Amino acid sequence: MRTVRDATSLHKAAGVTIDDEQASKHAHELFATRVPQAFLDRVAPGDLNDPLLMQVLPQAQELVKDARSSQDPVGDRDAIKIDGVLHKYQGRVLLVTTGACAIHCRYCFRRHFPYSDSHIGGQRLQAAMNYIKDDSNIEEVILSGGDPLSLSNAQLENITQQLCSIGHLKRLRIHTRVPVVLPDRVDDGLVDWLNRIPLPTSMVIHANHANEIDQQVTSTLHRLYETGTLLFNQSVLLKGINDSVDSLSALSQRLFECRVIPYYLHLLDQVEGAMHFNVDDHTARTLITELRQTLPGYLVPKLVRENPGQKSKTPI
Ligand code: SF4
């Protein structure tokens, strides 16, 4: 399937005219454009304010400096124990399985992450496995990235076979945006792989707006649900995209129709180049309070912020 990989092609494909074309190109040079056609198909043509397009369109605002932002807003670099292994929290580690993603979200907290030096590809996999084997306090491994479903089914199988042979692991978690942005990737082989994982497994998908979940995504999520994998969603609260009660409520309800539980609503990780998406704490709290008055509790995600160096996410 086609993937749009530069700013000018994205403007054309979305049918929009940008005031500052040069700035958009410059933003693309700082963080490459990447939008799969399946995602683009859900964008309303010609609408610069489309909530899906805004997530992927390189914009002049990305060039604005903001003293509150940094290149490593959640302290990932301090949490790297060995290449590709982030160990922040009690009992669980995160594996950076790859630097590749199916889509590039402009607000990505890892947009400056040194992927080429820190993922578990090639020779590094064994060292990562040894790190986990040597620490019997680790009960859960999170496959992250980039996006782990950018790997082939054979690569995923190799990783999970090795993990499942480690006696002290009790759970596996997969963080992925692929079922939402590139549902075709969830093929028979991937479903077989999930069916064969012996450890209790959860998958945390990432959708920010109900429009991201079309019929094909719905079918894909139902297919994943049938594997017995527990499905959760995490979103980022994004100015101009989902910062309204109506938008958040529609997303939660759409997710539940697809058998996905809304899990986290993250305040923006204040990464350089993304501050125009920031929603302040007061507005965020007000939204969540109103959402609680609108939906049953199980459809209200936890509003959190990740603060560098802390032992858990911080509820807001
Ligand atoms: S899918 Fe996740 S890791 Fe990849 S660009 Fe988007 S937010 Fe970043």
XYZ file of C-alpha atoms and ligand atoms in Angstrom:
324
model
C 0.000 0.000 0.000
C 1.155 3.551 -0.813
C 2.734 5.678 1.901
C 3.098 9.460 1.526
C 6.626 10.440 2.520
C 7.038 14.165 1.893
C 5.216 17.392 2.698
C 4.347 18.425 -0.866
C 2.852 15.033 -1.714
C 0.824 15.155 1.481
C -0.574 18.613 0.620
C -1.606 17.311 -2.794
C -3.053 14.062 -1.510
C -5.091 15.880 1.150
C -6.160 18.601 -1.290
C -4.931 21.441 0.941
C -3.006 24.624 0.286
C -0.461 25.644 2.900
C 0.332 29.328 3.501
C 3.958 28.663 4.299
C 4.978 25.770 2.074
C 8.676 26.295 2.856
C 8.115 26.043 6.606
C 6.135 22.847 6.112
C 9.038 21.396 4.102
C 11.485 22.497 6.775
C 9.397 20.801 9.473
C 9.464 17.657 7.335
C 13.267 17.846 7.199
C 13.379 17.883 11.010
C 10.978 14.933 11.352
C 10.103 13.073 8.189
C 6.537 12.890 6.913
C 5.067 9.409 6.812
C 1.367 8.734 6.252
C -0.057 5.421 5.032
C -2.795 5.681 2.429
C -5.205 3.779 4.675
C -5.011 6.658 7.184
C -5.147 9.328 4.500
C -8.338 7.766 3.128
C -10.091 8.838 6.362
C -9.091 12.509 6.001
C -11.736 14.931 4.699
C -10.295 16.326 1.426
C -9.423 20.016 1.459
C -9.858 20.494 5.208
C -6.734 21.826 6.918
C -8.475 21.391 10.275
C -9.267 17.743 9.751
C -8.387 16.054 13.080
C -6.509 13.246 11.356
C -4.598 15.453 8.936
C -3.487 17.735 11.785
C -1.771 14.759 13.444
C 0.497 14.117 10.465
C 0.909 17.409 8.599
C 4.313 19.117 9.000
C 3.527 22.675 10.095
C 5.319 25.990 10.587
C 4.491 25.880 14.334
C 6.948 22.999 14.705
C 9.769 25.472 14.119
C 8.761 27.714 17.050
C 11.101 27.405 20.039
C 9.468 26.936 23.438
C 11.529 26.933 26.634
C 9.216 24.358 28.257
C 10.056 21.718 25.661
C 12.996 19.339 25.312
C 14.221 16.588 23.033
C 13.690 13.952 25.724
C 10.552 15.017 27.611
C 9.962 11.758 29.479
C 13.530 10.898 30.442
C 13.870 7.951 28.074
C 17.608 8.343 27.669
C 18.274 8.026 31.412
C 16.126 4.897 31.464
C 18.176 3.037 28.819
C 19.879 0.214 30.689
C 21.417 -1.429 27.652
C 20.739 -0.860 23.948
C 16.991 -1.089 23.326
C 15.973 -1.764 26.956
C 14.217 0.979 28.935
C 13.699 0.149 32.591
C 11.709 2.846 34.405
C 9.089 1.118 36.486
C 8.959 -1.669 39.055
C 8.493 -5.109 37.501
C 8.357 -4.147 33.831
C 10.735 -3.235 31.061
C 10.141 -1.766 27.642
C 11.909 -3.136 24.590
C 12.555 -0.750 21.721
C 12.053 -3.437 19.097
C 12.604 -1.124 16.116
C 12.825 2.546 15.246
C 10.300 2.174 12.423
C 6.671 3.302 12.584
C 3.887 2.954 10.024
C 3.006 6.618 10.553
C 4.849 9.648 11.888
C 2.718 11.552 14.403
C 3.885 15.152 14.631
C 3.452 15.176 18.442
C 5.562 12.024 18.919
C 7.448 12.092 22.227
C 10.200 9.985 20.656
C 10.646 12.175 17.570
C 14.227 12.904 18.684
C 14.978 9.452 20.165
C 18.346 8.019 19.055
C 16.824 4.915 17.465
C 19.884 4.031 15.419
C 21.837 3.483 18.657
C 19.093 2.013 20.764
C 16.891 -0.796 19.561
C 17.166 -4.541 19.974
C 17.816 -5.392 16.319
C 20.575 -7.762 15.230
C 23.220 -8.658 17.802
C 21.544 -6.595 20.513
C 18.601 -8.952 20.995
C 20.609 -11.488 22.970
C 21.922 -8.848 25.346
C 18.358 -7.607 25.914
C 17.181 -11.143 26.670
C 20.064 -11.640 29.091
C 19.153 -8.405 30.900
C 15.602 -9.695 31.428
C 16.756 -13.197 32.407
C 19.137 -11.755 34.992
C 16.461 -9.759 36.820
C 13.815 -11.997 38.331
C 11.846 -8.933 39.473
C 10.811 -8.295 35.866
C 7.321 -9.735 35.396
C 6.161 -7.906 32.285
C 7.803 -6.982 29.007
C 6.394 -4.266 26.775
C 7.158 -4.522 23.071
C 7.397 -0.950 21.855
C 9.406 1.117 19.424
C 8.880 2.703 16.951
C 6.125 0.224 16.367
C 6.739 -3.482 17.030
C 4.262 -4.464 14.322
C 6.654 -2.885 11.800
C 8.681 -6.079 12.279
C 7.927 -9.206 10.269
C 5.869 -11.995 11.804
C 9.013 -14.162 11.904
C 10.921 -11.481 13.840
C 8.041 -11.088 16.303
C 7.862 -14.845 16.749
C 11.578 -15.013 17.477
C 11.334 -12.310 20.146
C 8.285 -13.737 21.905
C 9.592 -17.320 21.803
C 12.682 -16.182 23.648
C 10.673 -14.093 26.110
C 8.220 -16.893 26.840
C 11.084 -19.199 27.816
C 11.992 -16.856 30.688
C 10.335 -18.394 33.729
C 9.739 -15.250 35.781
C 7.802 -13.380 33.070
C 4.061 -13.312 33.758
C 2.729 -10.904 31.150
C 3.436 -9.512 27.729
C 2.251 -6.156 26.409
C 2.355 -4.760 22.875
C 2.215 -1.011 22.224
C 1.184 -0.366 18.647
C -0.593 2.141 16.408
C -0.581 -0.261 13.449
C -4.095 -1.755 13.833
C -5.439 1.808 13.555
C -3.215 3.323 10.886
C -2.343 0.274 8.761
C -4.985 -2.378 9.463
C -3.890 -4.513 6.475
C -0.736 -5.347 8.409
C -2.825 -7.458 10.777
C -2.656 -10.508 8.532
C -3.304 -14.199 9.171
C 0.294 -14.744 10.260
C 0.099 -11.972 12.842
C -3.174 -13.328 14.215
C -1.633 -16.835 14.407
C 1.341 -15.394 16.255
C -0.917 -13.764 18.845
C -2.935 -16.950 19.230
C 0.209 -18.924 20.001
C 1.718 -16.649 22.675
C 1.407 -18.636 25.902
C 1.665 -15.651 28.273
C -1.377 -13.480 29.060
C -1.055 -10.673 26.525
C -2.450 -7.185 26.235
C -2.269 -4.831 23.294
C -2.379 -1.078 23.819
C -3.422 0.586 20.589
C -3.253 4.325 19.939
C -6.160 6.310 18.508
C -6.870 9.961 19.272
C -10.101 10.577 17.403
C -13.189 8.530 16.530
C -12.667 9.265 12.805
C -9.554 7.079 12.922
C -11.724 4.004 13.459
C -13.394 3.155 10.159
C -14.976 -0.128 9.125
C -11.693 -1.812 8.278
C -10.153 -0.828 11.605
C -13.287 -2.086 13.350
C -12.969 -5.495 11.660
C -9.277 -5.638 12.516
C -9.904 -4.869 16.181
C -12.624 -7.517 16.335
C -10.151 -9.992 14.858
C -7.555 -9.100 17.477
C -10.166 -9.384 20.226
C -10.973 -12.926 19.060
C -7.377 -13.957 19.834
C -8.042 -13.374 23.535
C -5.622 -10.445 23.644
C -6.881 -7.737 26.007
C -7.275 -4.505 24.066
C -6.692 -1.053 25.534
C -6.280 2.363 23.964
C -4.037 5.262 24.827
C -4.583 8.738 23.430
C -2.787 12.025 23.632
C -4.835 15.111 24.445
C -4.148 17.325 21.439
C -5.203 20.935 20.972
C -7.514 21.383 18.009
C -7.825 17.615 17.502
C -9.591 15.978 20.441
C -9.775 18.661 23.166
C -13.546 18.618 23.559
C -15.959 16.479 25.551
C -17.817 15.519 22.386
C -14.659 14.317 20.676
C -13.379 12.345 23.672
C -16.806 10.862 24.330
C -17.205 9.768 20.696
C -13.759 8.161 20.787
C -14.464 6.184 23.969
C -17.770 4.939 22.621
C -16.296 4.000 19.263
C -13.469 2.129 20.991
C -15.886 0.156 23.133
C -17.900 -0.852 20.055
C -14.621 -2.374 18.883
C -14.053 -4.132 22.249
C -11.265 -1.739 23.273
C -11.126 -0.172 26.747
C -10.001 3.492 26.937
C -6.926 3.308 29.176
C -4.837 6.482 29.227
C -5.372 10.039 28.065
C -1.875 11.512 28.153
C -1.131 15.168 28.535
C 1.292 16.096 25.793
C 4.859 15.031 26.438
C 6.456 18.404 25.916
C 8.754 17.511 23.088
C 10.492 20.076 20.894
C 8.426 20.797 17.785
C 5.039 19.810 19.204
C 4.120 22.490 21.729
C 1.309 23.843 19.525
C -0.620 20.698 20.482
C -0.320 21.398 24.216
C -3.500 21.552 26.340
C -3.050 23.108 29.798
C -3.769 21.136 32.976
C -6.823 23.171 33.975
C -8.534 22.635 30.614
C -7.636 18.943 30.693
C -9.070 18.474 34.205
C -12.259 20.273 33.243
C -12.666 18.043 30.193
C -12.212 14.857 32.197
C -14.649 16.031 34.870
C -17.270 16.684 32.201
C -16.487 13.384 30.516
C -17.154 11.593 33.840
C -20.594 13.197 33.891
C -21.231 11.958 30.354
C -19.983 8.364 30.250
C -19.873 5.315 32.507
C -16.626 5.198 34.502
C -15.122 2.350 32.476
C -15.218 4.528 29.356
C -13.351 7.436 30.964
C -9.590 7.142 30.382
C -7.127 8.014 33.150
C -5.734 11.500 32.606
C -1.985 11.293 33.243
C 1.326 12.944 32.645
C 4.675 11.204 32.428
C 7.267 13.052 34.478
C 10.907 12.103 33.937
C 12.392 10.040 36.763
C 9.097 9.192 38.461
C 8.160 5.609 39.279
C 4.764 5.748 37.596
C 2.646 8.005 35.442
C 1.209 10.927 37.440
C -2.610 11.169 37.606
C -3.811 14.716 36.910
S 3.143 5.643 16.235
Fe 3.836 6.190 18.317
S 6.083 6.015 18.243
Fe 5.337 6.095 16.102
S 5.402 8.261 15.508
Fe 3.318 7.874 16.301
S 3.446 8.397 18.502
Fe 5.563 8.145 17.760
